[in-house]
Every structure is written in C-alpha cells, then in structure tokens.
Amino acid sequence: MDYEQSFTQYEQDALVAIGVATSAEMLEQARIEFLGKKQGRLKDLQSVLGTVPVDQKPIVGKRFNEIKERVTAAWEQKQLTLKAPKKAAGSELDVTLPGAALALGKLHPLTQTIEEFKDIMARLGFESEEGPEVEDEWHNFVALNIPEDHPARNPLDNFYLSVASTVNQEARLLRSQTSTVQIRTMERRKPPVRIVSVGRVYRPDQIDATHHMMFHQMEGLMVGPDVTMASLKTVLQLFAAAYLGESVPVRFRPSFFPFTEPSVEFDVRRGNSWLELGGAGMVDPNVLSACGYDPEAVSGFAFGLGIARFCMMRHGIDDIRHFYENELRFLQQF
Ligand code: DAH
C-alpha cells in the first residue's frame, strides 16, 4: 500500500473542495466528505492506518495527523471567510492595494510657460511685477513716448472702454502692451530696477493661427548706472537658451519702437527660418524722464516677448487658438 500517495491525494482533493466552496452548504458538504468522523475520506484513510506494519506506525501516524490538521485549518479559515459580513458591492476597501491616483487637473500650458519664464528670470535676478489690465493713456502711450498722432493710438486699433469727457477725466482702455508696467514700476521705485511682468494684453486683431485679440506678453526692464545693449543681448540670449535649449541660435535685428532707442527685434531660429519672438531696446531717455529718472545718471534696457509663441515653438503647436478653446484633448497633453 502506498500510504504517501493516498495521503497526498486526500489532501489535494480536500483543499480543492474547500477552496471552491462559495456557500455554507458547499463547505458543509466538504466537511462531511473529508473530515467526517463516522464516514468519509478521512475515515477511509484512518482504516488504512490499521494495516501499517508496527515499526512504521509512528512515522505514518505522524504524517496522517499533520495532513488532518492542515485540512482542518483550511476548513476553519474558509468558514471564517464565508461568515464574514458581506459588504455592498464595490465598497470593499483593500488597504494593501497601491493608491489609485485620482486624475488631478493640470495647469494650463500657458500658465506652465509663465511659471517657467518667471522662474528663469528670477534666476537672472529679475523680480516679478504686476500691473492693471485696464489702463489710462498715460501709462499705455504718453509716458512710453508714443505721441498723439502715432498709429498705435488709433481708437480702432485699441479696446477703448471710455473716452475723456467731463465725467471721465481720463480715457480708459484695455492695455495693448505690458510696457505699461515699465512706467508703473519706475514711477514707484528708485533705480536700480530689474523686473519682469507677465500678463494679458488686448488688441482688436483679426483672429487667426498666429493672432488673437487677447494674448500674453512678458515685459522686462532693467535700469541702473551702467546697463548697456550688451546686457540686453546677454539676458535675452540666456533666457532663450534656458527655455528653448543651449544651442538655440538667436538674432537681433534693428527695428523701431517709440519707447526704445536703439530698438531691436529678437528672433530665434527654428528649422530653416527665423521666428520673431519680441521687441527690445535701450529705454528712450524720454521714457526715463517721464518717470522721474535722470537719463544722465542711469540707462536701461527693456523687452517685450510673446509668451504663446515660445510655448508653441517648444511644443510644435501650430495654432494659437488652441490655447483659448478649452479643448481637453489639447490641454491634457501638457
Ligand atoms: N510693447 C511692444 C509690443 O507690444 C514690445 C516691446 C518692444 C516691448 C520693445 C519693449 C521693448 O519693452 O523695449 O509689441
């Protein structure tokens, strides 16, 4: 008689029957069949024990007891599981599972870009300043050396909210550029200053892939005893390298702005073409004077960059309108 084989077979069958039991009735059936005292598989096994030669009895008996204990333990464990109160479907909490992360919202790609811009500029020593989006003509034009007859002041090219009248002392408009914050900063603070200001600007442009009537700019201003064009080029070059990568080629082209002299346009190379990312220059002495600074004692540079353009360039976004349409399939990619 091969005791070992009968033992193994018994244990295997018993554990399977207990394992598959899904109700108290099935488990009771398994108990009767495998652990019943009067009859059943255990009883059969026990009767076999009687035929074991005396010298082998202690070993085979021990083996029998071990197996019986294991099957009994498995049965008791299963009984506890089946008795455990059933929870409502879906409410089971398995604390051993790894945390299931909720899909959190994300920052808008432009917000991410703005944060990164401020961060880069902070590392270059530029503090962040804010200015209002509703402006007067002094801050949006006059102090910036933009004369009354300048085309930029055409009411059709601006969002005027009110005109000067006996009721309104001053005309109000949505700012058309963040250069307003240069003026506000210099009016409030003594030199030296080193600031950036990020925000929305508004122009009644025809909306297309590269234009919107509302967009974001970053204005930069640095004024001190010996700020030069070399300082400007260095800062813009470092900025472009930090955001677009060390090797990005940059170019400065002569240009004109009423508030800077000399003025440049700032381009970055993309593939085979140069992309214009903003304007810059040395702050015009008239602007310094308008803010109460002495143009003989200090000089400064300023720049204004289109934020969306940088973000579009880095991510290969082909249309500025994507930023303002709140299309989740677009936003979720950032
Ligand atoms: N304000 C200009 C614009 O909206 C950009 C600009 C050019 C800002 C030159 C500056 C600057 O500060 O120096 O197009």
XYZ file of C-alpha atoms and ligand atoms in Angstrom:
348
model
C 0.000 0.000 0.000
C 1.376 3.380 -0.943
C 0.327 5.465 2.077
C 2.071 8.513 0.826
C 0.096 8.607 -2.384
C -3.250 8.222 -0.606
C -2.295 10.974 1.849
C -1.283 13.361 -0.909
C -4.374 12.604 -2.944
C -6.597 13.124 0.079
C -5.044 16.438 0.979
C -5.208 17.739 -2.591
C -8.854 16.798 -3.043
C -9.816 18.219 0.346
C -8.113 21.572 -0.257
C -9.735 21.908 -3.688
C -13.214 21.115 -2.323
C -12.749 23.646 0.484
C -11.252 26.198 -1.869
C -14.105 26.149 -4.363
C -16.851 26.274 -1.704
C -18.775 29.509 -2.099
C -21.576 28.827 0.379
C -22.036 27.383 3.835
C -23.771 24.368 2.246
C -20.849 23.571 -0.045
C -18.422 23.930 2.828
C -20.530 21.599 4.981
C -20.511 19.042 2.143
C -16.732 19.275 2.052
C -16.547 18.789 5.818
C -18.709 15.680 5.680
C -16.725 14.230 2.826
C -13.192 14.988 4.040
C -13.387 15.480 7.804
C -16.480 13.441 8.802
C -15.932 11.364 11.945
C -18.281 8.476 11.095
C -17.590 8.044 7.420
C -15.834 9.723 4.502
C -12.330 10.042 3.130
C -10.674 10.661 6.484
C -12.277 7.568 7.945
C -11.080 5.526 4.937
C -7.567 6.815 5.428
C -7.724 6.008 9.124
C -8.744 2.418 8.471
C -5.770 2.053 6.158
C -3.569 3.100 9.082
C -4.548 -0.110 10.831
C -2.736 -2.153 8.191
C 0.577 -0.349 8.615
C 3.375 -2.582 9.969
C 4.129 -1.837 13.610
C 7.608 -0.467 13.005
C 6.283 2.155 10.552
C 3.280 3.196 12.654
C 4.867 6.200 14.421
C 6.045 7.795 11.161
C 2.886 7.165 9.154
C 0.722 8.194 12.122
C 2.574 11.484 12.429
C 2.155 12.156 8.742
C -1.574 11.380 8.991
C -2.019 13.853 11.854
C -0.174 16.614 10.057
C -2.354 16.294 6.986
C -5.538 16.129 9.036
C -4.510 19.304 10.885
C -3.779 21.154 7.668
C -7.114 20.234 6.123
C -8.946 21.135 9.325
C -7.175 24.505 9.482
C -8.046 25.256 5.853
C -11.652 24.382 6.529
C -11.831 26.634 9.620
C -10.256 29.506 7.755
C -12.734 29.146 4.921
C -15.614 29.096 7.385
C -14.465 32.422 8.830
C -14.250 33.941 5.357
C -17.707 32.787 4.381
C -19.177 34.029 7.634
C -17.654 37.483 7.330
C -20.420 40.027 6.743
C -20.888 40.758 3.066
C -20.247 44.361 2.122
C -22.185 46.174 -0.557
C -20.647 45.524 -3.959
C -17.900 47.990 -4.764
C -17.447 49.150 -1.184
C -14.674 46.706 -0.325
C -11.573 48.513 0.799
C -8.372 46.638 0.229
C -5.806 48.627 2.157
C -2.999 46.585 0.642
C -3.683 47.891 -2.871
C -1.420 50.653 -4.148
C -3.101 54.049 -4.044
C -5.332 54.686 -7.004
C -4.425 58.205 -8.074
C -7.292 60.463 -8.981
C -6.797 62.216 -12.274
C -5.970 65.673 -10.995
C -6.437 68.754 -13.093
C -3.390 70.338 -14.658
C -2.100 73.833 -15.098
C -2.905 75.360 -18.472
C 0.095 75.161 -20.851
C 0.331 78.948 -20.899
C 0.299 79.058 -17.106
C 3.069 76.465 -17.065
C 5.050 78.572 -19.519
C 4.522 81.712 -17.451
C 5.687 79.966 -14.295
C 8.783 78.748 -16.078
C 9.502 82.205 -17.548
C 9.267 83.828 -14.131
C 11.472 81.136 -12.726
C 14.181 81.607 -15.349
C 14.101 85.376 -14.963
C 14.204 85.099 -11.172
C 17.437 83.142 -11.530
C 18.784 86.070 -13.563
C 17.813 88.425 -10.741
C 14.518 89.791 -12.116
C 11.647 90.283 -9.702
C 8.079 89.802 -10.878
C 5.775 92.850 -11.018
C 2.106 93.198 -11.854
C 0.088 95.951 -13.473
C -3.598 96.544 -14.225
C -5.239 95.392 -17.454
C -7.431 98.487 -17.603
C -5.110 101.393 -18.238
C -5.055 105.112 -18.856
C -3.414 106.721 -21.877
C -0.508 107.999 -19.840
C 0.747 104.512 -18.969
C -0.198 102.855 -22.231
C 1.063 105.608 -24.574
C 2.171 109.021 -23.345
C 4.862 108.048 -20.869
C 6.064 105.467 -23.388
C 6.848 108.241 -25.823
C 4.001 107.339 -28.158
C 2.687 110.687 -29.441
C -0.949 111.585 -30.018
C -0.730 111.109 -33.793
C 1.030 107.713 -33.644
C -0.885 104.971 -35.480
C -0.702 102.716 -32.389
C -3.106 105.140 -30.732
C -5.797 104.763 -33.370
C -9.011 104.021 -31.450
C -9.809 101.319 -33.986
C -6.618 99.502 -33.033
C -7.370 99.548 -29.328
C -10.105 98.448 -26.965
C -11.187 101.770 -25.515
C -13.570 101.441 -22.597
C -14.270 105.133 -22.228
C -13.126 108.436 -23.696
C -12.119 111.500 -21.774
C -15.114 113.710 -21.038
C -16.379 115.994 -18.338
C -17.480 112.868 -16.445
C -14.355 110.810 -17.096
C -11.233 112.812 -16.510
C -9.242 110.286 -18.436
C -9.844 107.797 -21.200
C -9.547 104.136 -20.255
C -8.569 101.207 -22.424
C -7.557 97.590 -22.134
C -3.768 97.736 -22.219
C -2.326 96.915 -25.622
C 1.112 96.009 -24.238
C 2.745 95.112 -20.938
C 5.181 98.011 -21.408
C 2.743 99.905 -19.154
C 4.310 98.091 -16.210
C 7.711 99.614 -17.006
C 6.188 103.019 -16.362
C 4.303 101.958 -13.247
C 7.412 100.352 -11.801
C 9.679 103.325 -12.445
C 7.076 105.721 -11.030
C 7.023 103.706 -7.830
C 10.633 102.655 -7.400
C 14.047 104.245 -7.482
C 16.742 102.736 -9.698
C 18.254 100.240 -9.938
C 15.331 98.070 -11.050
C 15.322 94.666 -12.580
C 11.795 93.361 -13.162
C 9.653 91.254 -15.433
C 5.903 91.476 -15.725
C 3.735 88.830 -17.301
C 0.148 89.396 -18.263
C -2.633 89.713 -20.781
C -2.786 92.378 -23.452
C -5.625 93.211 -25.821
C -5.799 94.287 -29.442
C -8.728 94.152 -31.862
C -6.848 91.941 -34.295
C -8.419 89.542 -36.740
C -8.136 86.146 -35.054
C -6.093 83.550 -36.974
C -3.470 80.877 -36.329
C -0.930 83.399 -35.005
C -3.096 86.283 -33.785
C -5.649 86.651 -31.054
C -7.389 89.708 -29.652
C -6.112 88.744 -26.217
C -2.662 87.302 -25.665
C 0.156 87.173 -23.135
C 3.399 89.093 -23.010
C 6.381 89.158 -20.729
C 7.853 92.575 -20.254
C 11.382 93.000 -18.940
C 13.043 96.126 -17.600
C 16.496 96.692 -16.206
C 17.673 100.161 -15.235
C 20.888 101.066 -13.481
C 24.068 103.102 -13.692
C 25.679 101.058 -16.440
C 23.122 98.962 -18.258
C 24.069 98.539 -21.922
C 22.937 96.845 -25.106
C 25.381 94.055 -24.222
C 23.411 93.459 -21.003
C 20.218 93.198 -23.051
C 21.665 90.724 -25.515
C 23.145 88.630 -22.741
C 19.891 88.432 -20.804
C 17.774 87.545 -23.856
C 20.303 85.011 -25.044
C 20.442 83.356 -21.612
C 16.662 83.393 -21.436
C 16.228 81.744 -24.842
C 18.850 79.138 -24.004
C 17.158 78.344 -20.698
C 13.732 77.887 -22.267
C 14.495 76.523 -25.737
C 17.849 74.831 -25.163
C 21.501 75.821 -25.001
C 22.089 75.564 -28.707
C 19.201 77.681 -29.962
C 20.502 80.403 -32.328
C 19.204 83.917 -31.591
C 19.365 87.056 -33.710
C 18.857 90.771 -33.046
C 17.528 92.871 -35.918
C 17.430 96.665 -35.988
C 13.883 97.905 -35.549
C 11.882 100.799 -34.183
C 9.779 101.343 -31.069
C 8.866 104.795 -29.726
C 9.995 103.822 -26.212
C 13.447 102.464 -27.069
C 16.470 103.815 -28.871
C 18.115 101.898 -30.386
C 15.449 99.229 -30.878
C 15.780 95.624 -31.987
C 13.607 92.709 -32.848
C 14.503 89.407 -31.234
C 14.405 86.284 -33.426
C 15.067 82.624 -32.724
C 15.967 80.072 -35.344
C 13.555 77.252 -35.969
C 14.489 74.784 -38.692
C 15.292 76.883 -41.712
C 13.566 80.071 -40.677
C 13.807 82.788 -38.062
C 10.827 83.322 -35.809
C 10.175 86.738 -34.301
C 9.604 86.409 -30.570
C 9.519 90.014 -29.422
C 10.900 93.513 -29.378
C 13.542 95.134 -27.230
C 15.917 98.038 -26.964
C 17.541 100.667 -24.772
C 14.941 102.641 -22.853
C 14.451 106.006 -24.558
C 15.681 108.937 -22.386
C 12.209 110.497 -22.776
C 10.695 107.476 -21.053
C 13.186 107.627 -18.185
C 12.461 111.345 -17.745
C 8.678 110.805 -17.837
C 9.087 108.505 -14.847
C 11.321 110.884 -12.916
C 14.574 109.053 -13.621
C 17.669 111.036 -14.674
C 18.760 109.803 -18.143
C 22.231 111.244 -17.479
C 22.668 109.079 -14.390
C 21.030 105.802 -15.432
C 20.349 103.796 -18.546
C 18.166 100.794 -19.115
C 17.003 98.130 -21.455
C 13.508 96.776 -21.971
C 11.952 93.916 -23.864
C 8.528 92.516 -24.586
C 8.065 88.871 -25.601
C 5.042 86.967 -26.834
C 4.558 84.061 -24.437
C 2.401 81.821 -26.618
C 4.975 81.934 -29.392
C 7.645 80.416 -27.157
C 5.280 77.726 -25.928
C 4.146 76.954 -29.491
C 7.737 76.718 -30.609
C 8.771 74.344 -27.880
C 5.785 72.030 -28.274
C 5.200 72.315 -32.002
C 1.733 73.854 -31.571
C 0.514 75.209 -34.877
C -2.377 77.416 -33.870
C -2.652 79.982 -31.060
C -6.398 79.406 -30.862
C -5.807 76.022 -29.214
C -4.833 77.866 -26.032
C -8.203 79.531 -25.650
C -10.665 76.836 -26.686
C -10.587 74.723 -23.517
C -10.467 71.529 -25.547
C -9.498 68.809 -23.065
C -7.832 66.632 -25.678
C -5.413 69.500 -26.266
C -4.965 70.550 -22.640
C -4.389 67.041 -21.312
C -1.192 66.714 -23.327
C 0.697 69.143 -21.102
N 5.471 96.621 -26.456
C 5.927 96.025 -27.664
C 4.801 95.303 -28.363
O 3.770 95.162 -27.795
C 7.027 95.037 -27.389
C 8.246 95.724 -26.878
C 9.216 96.150 -27.748
C 8.412 95.907 -25.519
C 10.347 96.793 -27.280
C 9.546 96.534 -25.040
C 10.514 96.965 -25.930
O 9.769 96.732 -23.739
O 11.615 97.592 -25.457
O 4.944 94.886 -29.465
